[in-house]
C-alpha cells in the first residue's frame, strides 16, 4: 500500500495518510541549527549537537509512537484538532504533508477551516520558522482559539532523562509580550537560552507543562485546550514548556498568516543580563525581527530553495526511468547532505545522545556530497584528521560541538585510518586543490603536535603496515567496518559493550575486509604520492600494497570466495569449513573492488558466490548461513536473531560495494538488478512491509532468514546514502572525477539505449549524452567534446563554459 506519492516537479514527497507504517521524517537546517520533523509534526530541534544543545524534548521508543513535537491545537467551537493529525488525532477532512528539501509543509482541514504550516530553518539562522496560514472556507464567520505548544529540553538530552531530582527544581522561564523564553541554568554555567515567539499579540500563554496539559492528561487532550483558556502559568522548577494562546476571528473566505519562531541565542559571559535576573534579549529580538512578517519569511524560503537549486544542479541525469532520475537528481543527493550534517547522531533510530560524528562514517559520507559543497568537505576532512593519533589510529567518534574525540568510545577500530585516504583523494580529484595536503593539522586536537595533512595520510597508511597479523593480513583491533564482528571481545557479561571491550589481549585476529580496503586505498595513496612528486614514498608504499595482494591470494582465498577474517585463535571466519557464517559480503566487496586475483578468476568466482549464497528478493545479505547460536569468539554479530542487522540482514551500506565490483567486471545487468533491489523509489509499493520512508535509504532491511523479510529499519543516517550515489553516479552512469579530468566509463544494462548526464566540474559544465547502439554493458567506442574526437575517455580539465560531450558505447 502507498501512503503518498512523489511530486518530482516540486521535489517533494507528498503524504496523504497520516498513519504511515513508521513515522516518515524530514530534516530542517543546513549548518548549525537543525530540526527533525515527522509527517505529523513530531520531533525536536537542536543547535549543532543533539545531546548537549537540544532545545525541545522528545521521547523515543514511546507508546504511542512519535509523541512530542511542535504542535498546534485548534479549538473551533469545542471541536479540537491539529493540522498534522497528531497529537489530537481528530479525523480530518483533509490531511497532507509535503516533505521537501530542508522544509516540510503540513496542511489539515476540519469543518471549513484549513490550517497550513510551513516549517523550515532559514539559511545562516539559529532558528526554526513556522509560518501558519489559516483559511475560513466556510460560509460563516469563525471564532477560533489557537494554542501553540513546544516542550523545552534541559539542553543536555541525556541529563534531561536521568537527573530528575535536580531537573525538577531548575526550570526557569521569562515571558515578554509574545515571546516565551527558556533560561534554565542560564544564571549558572550556560551562556545560551531559547525562545518561542509569534508575530501577533497574544491573549494568554503557558510555560508550565502540568498547568497546560494537566497532570494525568495526554498531549492529545491538554486541559487548557479542552477548556479553551490558558493558565498564564510560569514554570518554577517544574517542566518548562512554551504555549501561545490566540483568539482569532475569520470571516467567510478570509485568511490570516502567523509566523512562529523557535530560536537559540548565545551571549558573551560579560553580556548575559539586561538587569538582575532578566536575560539580555538583544540578539533574540534581532532574530525575531528578521522573520516578523510573512514577506520576510517568504524571502528566506525563496533563498533556501535557490540554495538547493544550486546544490542539485551539479549532477543530474535524464535516463527515461523516473524512479532512477528522482533518486539521483533529488532524494539520494539530499540524503547525502543530511548524513553530512548528522553523521549517525540524530534520527528516529539514533537518539542523538550516544553517538557523535563517526571517523569512518564522516569520511565515507563525504564522497556523497563533495561535488556539491567542496569547501565544507575540506573543513570536514580537517576536523576528522584533527582527532587522529600520531600512530595513525583514531578516535572512533568525535562530538560536533567541540570537534574533539569521544573518550567514551575510544579507538582501535583498525579500518578507521584508511577512510581518511578515501575522503582526501576524492576531495582533491573533485577540486584539484592539492593545498589541503600542506595544511598543518594537529594530532588528537593538540596544536603543539601538528604536521601536514599529507603526514596524516602517511600515518593512516602505515598504521595498517605496522599492525599486521601472522598471515601478513591487517589486525582487526576492536572491529573493522563491521562493528559487530568483535573477535577480541569474548564477552559473557551482558553489561559490557561488545565494541569497547577487549577481554582477550594479545590477539592476532585479522581482517580480510581491511586487507581489501588497504589494497584499494593503498593504491590511491601511491597514486597521490606520484601526483605530487613523492616518487620515493610511492615506491616504498607500493611494496606494502603488493605484499598485501599476495597475502590475500595466499591466505585469504577460500576456494570460491574470499575469507572474512581469522579469529583470535587463528581459525578461519567466513569459510566453507564453518558451520554458520560461511561467506560474508564485506570481503567479497572490497577484494573485488581492489581486483585482487582478478587475472586468476578470483573476482568473478567471488561475485558469483555472492549471487548464489547472499542474494535474495530484497538485496544482498551480509552473511550466510545466519548464526543461530552465540559464538563468543565472534561477538555481537551472533547475538541478533537470524536475518536482522549484521546477522544475515541486508546491510544496505555494503550492497554498493558489490555493485561496483560487478561494474568493474563489466556485468551491468547484474549491477543494475542489485541497485534496484534496495533503492527506495522502487520499493514504494511495498511500504506496508518496508515501513521506512520511500524516499530515503535505510541502513538495514531484514534478510531472507528473518521473520519478516523486506522490513527496513534505521533510515536516513547511513553510509548507504553516499555509497549508493557513488555507485550509481560514478560506476553505473560512469562519470567520475580524476586528478586530470572527468572519466566517462559507464556500465549499464544492455537494454538501455542511452542516457544524459549534466556534470559541473571545476567551473565547467559538461552535457554528456551516452548512446548504446550495440546494446552492450560497457566499453566506450567513441567520445567527442563539441564535435572534437578524443583518443581517451578522460575529458581533460577545461576552462569555464558549457561543453557538449557525445559518447558511443560499443
Tab-separated table of N, CA and C in Angstrom, residues 359-371 374 376-386 388 416-439 441 452-461 521 524-529 531-532 723 726 730 737-739 762:
chain	number	residue	atom	x	y	z
A	359	UNK	N	34.352	8.705	12.745
A	359	UNK	CA	35.559	8.892	11.938
A	359	UNK	C	35.381	8.208	10.585
A	360	UNK	N	35.065	6.923	10.612
A	360	UNK	CA	34.858	6.215	9.340
A	360	UNK	C	33.599	6.711	8.638
A	361	UNK	N	32.540	6.976	9.435
A	361	UNK	CA	31.272	7.401	8.846
A	361	UNK	C	31.426	8.702	8.076
A	362	UNK	N	32.028	9.698	8.715
A	362	UNK	CA	32.098	11.022	8.101
A	362	UNK	C	33.021	11.039	6.895
A	363	UNK	N	34.092	10.242	6.930
A	363	UNK	CA	34.951	10.141	5.751
A	363	UNK	C	34.193	9.550	4.566
A	364	UNK	N	33.398	8.514	4.817
A	364	UNK	CA	32.637	7.908	3.727
A	364	UNK	C	31.494	8.800	3.261
A	365	UNK	N	30.825	9.465	4.200
A	365	UNK	CA	29.726	10.355	3.814
A	365	UNK	C	30.197	11.411	2.831
A	366	UNK	N	31.452	11.821	2.967
A	366	UNK	CA	31.981	12.904	2.152
A	366	UNK	C	31.903	12.610	0.655
A	367	UNK	N	32.026	11.347	0.258
A	367	UNK	CA	32.013	11.026	-1.174
A	367	UNK	C	30.641	11.238	-1.797
A	368	UNK	N	29.625	11.443	-0.966
A	368	UNK	CA	28.286	11.688	-1.488
A	368	UNK	C	27.943	13.154	-1.640
A	369	UNK	N	28.752	14.070	-1.052
A	369	UNK	CA	28.396	15.487	-1.131
A	369	UNK	C	29.541	16.392	-1.569
A	370	UNK	N	30.748	15.844	-1.752
A	370	UNK	CA	31.903	16.687	-2.055
A	370	UNK	C	31.698	17.494	-3.333
A	371	UNK	N	30.954	16.963	-4.289
A	371	UNK	CA	30.724	17.686	-5.539
A	371	UNK	C	29.826	18.899	-5.345
A	374	UNK	N	32.289	21.534	-1.861
A	374	UNK	CA	33.673	21.124	-1.611
A	374	UNK	C	34.364	21.916	-0.511
A	376	UNK	N	33.100	22.968	2.299
A	376	UNK	CA	32.748	22.399	3.602
A	376	UNK	C	33.287	20.978	3.740
A	377	UNK	N	33.449	20.287	2.618
A	377	UNK	CA	34.095	18.971	2.651
A	377	UNK	C	35.533	19.115	3.133
A	378	UNK	N	36.222	20.140	2.667
A	378	UNK	CA	37.603	20.390	3.095
A	378	UNK	C	37.667	20.626	4.603
A	379	UNK	N	36.748	21.430	5.089
A	379	UNK	CA	36.688	21.699	6.531
A	379	UNK	C	36.418	20.415	7.316
A	380	UNK	N	35.531	19.585	6.799
A	380	UNK	CA	35.194	18.346	7.476
A	380	UNK	C	36.412	17.410	7.523
A	381	UNK	N	37.162	17.319	6.433
A	381	UNK	CA	38.351	16.469	6.414
A	381	UNK	C	39.337	16.898	7.498
A	382	UNK	N	39.535	18.193	7.631
A	382	UNK	CA	40.471	18.699	8.652
A	382	UNK	C	39.942	18.402	10.051
A	383	UNK	N	38.641	18.558	10.252
A	383	UNK	CA	38.045	18.219	11.557
A	383	UNK	C	38.293	16.759	11.904
A	384	UNK	N	38.093	15.883	10.921
A	384	UNK	CA	38.274	14.448	11.154
A	384	UNK	C	39.736	14.140	11.451
A	385	UNK	N	40.628	14.659	10.608
A	385	UNK	CA	42.055	14.373	10.767
A	385	UNK	C	42.587	14.885	12.102
A	386	UNK	N	41.985	15.938	12.616
A	386	UNK	CA	42.443	16.520	13.880
A	386	UNK	C	42.214	15.613	15.073
A	388	UNK	N	42.830	12.377	14.878
A	388	UNK	CA	43.680	11.209	14.651
A	388	UNK	C	44.854	11.196	15.630
A	416	UNK	N	39.460	2.382	10.530
A	416	UNK	CA	39.217	3.825	10.565
A	416	UNK	C	40.245	4.645	9.784
A	417	UNK	N	41.552	4.453	10.003
A	417	UNK	CA	42.522	5.359	9.365
A	417	UNK	C	42.442	5.395	7.847
A	418	UNK	N	42.134	4.271	7.210
A	418	UNK	CA	42.180	4.213	5.755
A	418	UNK	C	41.118	5.083	5.086
A	419	UNK	N	40.018	5.298	5.777
A	419	UNK	CA	38.949	6.093	5.158
A	419	UNK	C	39.389	7.539	4.943
A	420	UNK	N	40.386	8.006	5.699
A	420	UNK	CA	40.883	9.371	5.508
A	420	UNK	C	41.554	9.514	4.138
A	421	UNK	N	42.161	8.438	3.659
A	421	UNK	CA	42.751	8.464	2.317
A	421	UNK	C	41.647	8.573	1.267
A	422	UNK	N	40.549	7.849	1.474
A	422	UNK	CA	39.408	7.940	0.556
A	422	UNK	C	38.893	9.370	0.468
A	423	UNK	N	38.573	9.982	1.596
A	423	UNK	CA	37.951	11.313	1.566
A	423	UNK	C	38.896	12.356	0.987
A	424	UNK	N	40.176	12.261	1.340
A	424	UNK	CA	41.132	13.263	0.869
A	424	UNK	C	41.354	13.168	-0.634
A	425	UNK	N	41.592	11.967	-1.147
A	425	UNK	CA	41.828	11.820	-2.586
A	425	UNK	C	40.573	12.161	-3.373
A	426	UNK	N	39.410	11.840	-2.830
A	426	UNK	CA	38.170	12.166	-3.524
A	426	UNK	C	37.978	13.680	-3.604
A	427	UNK	N	38.296	14.369	-2.510
A	427	UNK	CA	38.197	15.827	-2.497
A	427	UNK	C	39.145	16.448	-3.522
A	428	UNK	N	40.378	15.969	-3.567
A	428	UNK	CA	41.357	16.563	-4.483
A	428	UNK	C	40.982	16.272	-5.932
A	429	UNK	N	40.497	15.068	-6.217
A	429	UNK	CA	40.062	14.760	-7.578
A	429	UNK	C	38.906	15.674	-7.997
A	430	UNK	N	38.018	15.975	-7.080
A	430	UNK	CA	36.883	16.841	-7.396
A	430	UNK	C	37.320	18.272	-7.641
A	431	UNK	N	38.238	18.767	-6.828
A	431	UNK	CA	38.548	20.199	-6.820
A	431	UNK	C	39.878	20.567	-7.465
A	432	UNK	N	40.819	19.627	-7.514
A	432	UNK	CA	42.167	19.960	-7.941
A	432	UNK	C	42.952	20.720	-6.888
A	433	UNK	N	42.430	20.759	-5.670
A	433	UNK	CA	43.033	21.537	-4.576
A	433	UNK	C	44.029	20.679	-3.793
A	434	UNK	N	45.274	20.655	-4.261
A	434	UNK	CA	46.316	19.898	-3.572
A	434	UNK	C	46.821	20.620	-2.321
A	435	UNK	N	46.429	21.879	-2.134
A	435	UNK	CA	46.915	22.633	-0.972
A	435	UNK	C	46.460	22.023	0.343
A	436	UNK	N	45.382	21.231	0.304
A	436	UNK	CA	44.930	20.552	1.514
A	436	UNK	C	46.055	19.733	2.124
A	437	UNK	N	46.897	19.147	1.286
A	437	UNK	CA	47.969	18.273	1.782
A	437	UNK	C	48.998	19.041	2.604
A	438	UNK	N	49.105	20.357	2.385
A	438	UNK	CA	50.075	21.179	3.117
A	438	UNK	C	49.489	21.796	4.386
A	439	UNK	N	48.182	21.642	4.558
A	439	UNK	CA	47.527	22.201	5.751
A	439	UNK	C	48.122	21.562	7.001
A	441	UNK	N	47.814	20.193	10.487
A	441	UNK	CA	46.667	19.618	11.210
A	441	UNK	C	47.175	18.950	12.487
A	452	UNK	N	51.699	18.256	8.586
A	452	UNK	CA	50.914	18.473	7.378
A	452	UNK	C	49.869	17.381	7.232
A	453	UNK	N	48.813	17.700	6.506
A	453	UNK	CA	47.765	16.707	6.300
A	453	UNK	C	48.311	15.496	5.546
A	454	UNK	N	49.282	15.713	4.670
A	454	UNK	CA	49.881	14.572	3.988
A	454	UNK	C	50.478	13.595	4.998
A	455	UNK	N	51.094	14.112	6.047
A	455	UNK	CA	51.678	13.238	7.069
A	455	UNK	C	50.592	12.446	7.792
A	456	UNK	N	49.399	13.011	7.888
A	456	UNK	CA	48.272	12.272	8.463
A	456	UNK	C	47.904	11.088	7.557
A	457	UNK	N	47.918	11.318	6.248
A	457	UNK	CA	47.629	10.222	5.318
A	457	UNK	C	48.707	9.144	5.399
A	458	UNK	N	49.931	9.582	5.504
A	458	UNK	CA	51.031	8.625	5.622
A	458	UNK	C	50.876	7.796	6.894
A	459	UNK	N	50.488	8.467	7.985
A	459	UNK	CA	50.263	7.749	9.245
A	459	UNK	C	49.123	6.751	9.096
A	460	UNK	N	48.081	7.118	8.337
A	460	UNK	CA	46.951	6.209	8.097
A	460	UNK	C	47.423	4.963	7.360
A	461	UNK	N	48.195	5.166	6.325
A	461	UNK	CA	48.688	4.046	5.515
A	461	UNK	C	49.546	3.110	6.364
A	521	UNK	N	42.872	1.593	-1.158
A	521	UNK	CA	43.287	2.957	-0.839
A	521	UNK	C	44.787	3.080	-0.642
A	524	UNK	N	45.521	4.210	-3.987
A	524	UNK	CA	45.201	5.639	-4.079
A	524	UNK	C	46.297	6.487	-3.444
A	525	UNK	N	46.836	6.021	-2.324
A	525	UNK	CA	47.928	6.736	-1.654
A	525	UNK	C	49.158	6.781	-2.558
A	526	UNK	N	49.463	5.656	-3.179
A	526	UNK	CA	50.610	5.594	-4.102
A	526	UNK	C	50.402	6.567	-5.259
A	527	UNK	N	49.213	6.562	-5.839
A	527	UNK	CA	48.934	7.450	-6.971
A	527	UNK	C	49.045	8.915	-6.550
A	528	UNK	N	48.540	9.231	-5.364
A	528	UNK	CA	48.634	10.608	-4.864
A	528	UNK	C	50.094	11.018	-4.692
A	529	UNK	N	50.883	10.133	-4.110
A	529	UNK	CA	52.305	10.436	-3.936
A	529	UNK	C	52.951	10.760	-5.286
A	531	UNK	N	51.444	11.917	-7.933
A	531	UNK	CA	50.891	13.177	-8.429
A	531	UNK	C	51.649	14.377	-7.868
A	532	UNK	N	52.142	14.259	-6.639
A	532	UNK	CA	52.813	15.404	-6.008
A	532	UNK	C	54.329	15.244	-5.992
A	723	UNK	N	27.325	5.766	-0.498
A	723	UNK	CA	27.852	4.688	-1.327
A	723	UNK	C	26.935	4.363	-2.507
A	726	UNK	N	27.472	7.120	-4.998
A	726	UNK	CA	28.797	6.867	-5.577
A	726	UNK	C	28.723	5.760	-6.618
A	730	UNK	N	28.954	7.153	-10.420
A	730	UNK	CA	30.328	7.028	-10.904
A	730	UNK	C	30.618	5.704	-11.609
A	737	UNK	N	35.295	11.865	-11.315
A	737	UNK	CA	36.445	12.775	-11.354
A	737	UNK	C	37.765	12.032	-11.196
A	738	UNK	N	38.774	12.544	-11.868
A	738	UNK	CA	40.151	12.090	-11.717
A	738	UNK	C	41.017	13.332	-11.479
A	739	UNK	N	42.283	13.130	-11.153
A	739	UNK	CA	43.151	14.272	-10.915
A	739	UNK	C	43.239	15.168	-12.144
A	762	UNK	N	34.839	21.637	-11.766
A	762	UNK	CA	35.893	22.673	-11.722
A	762	UNK	C	35.575	23.868	-12.611
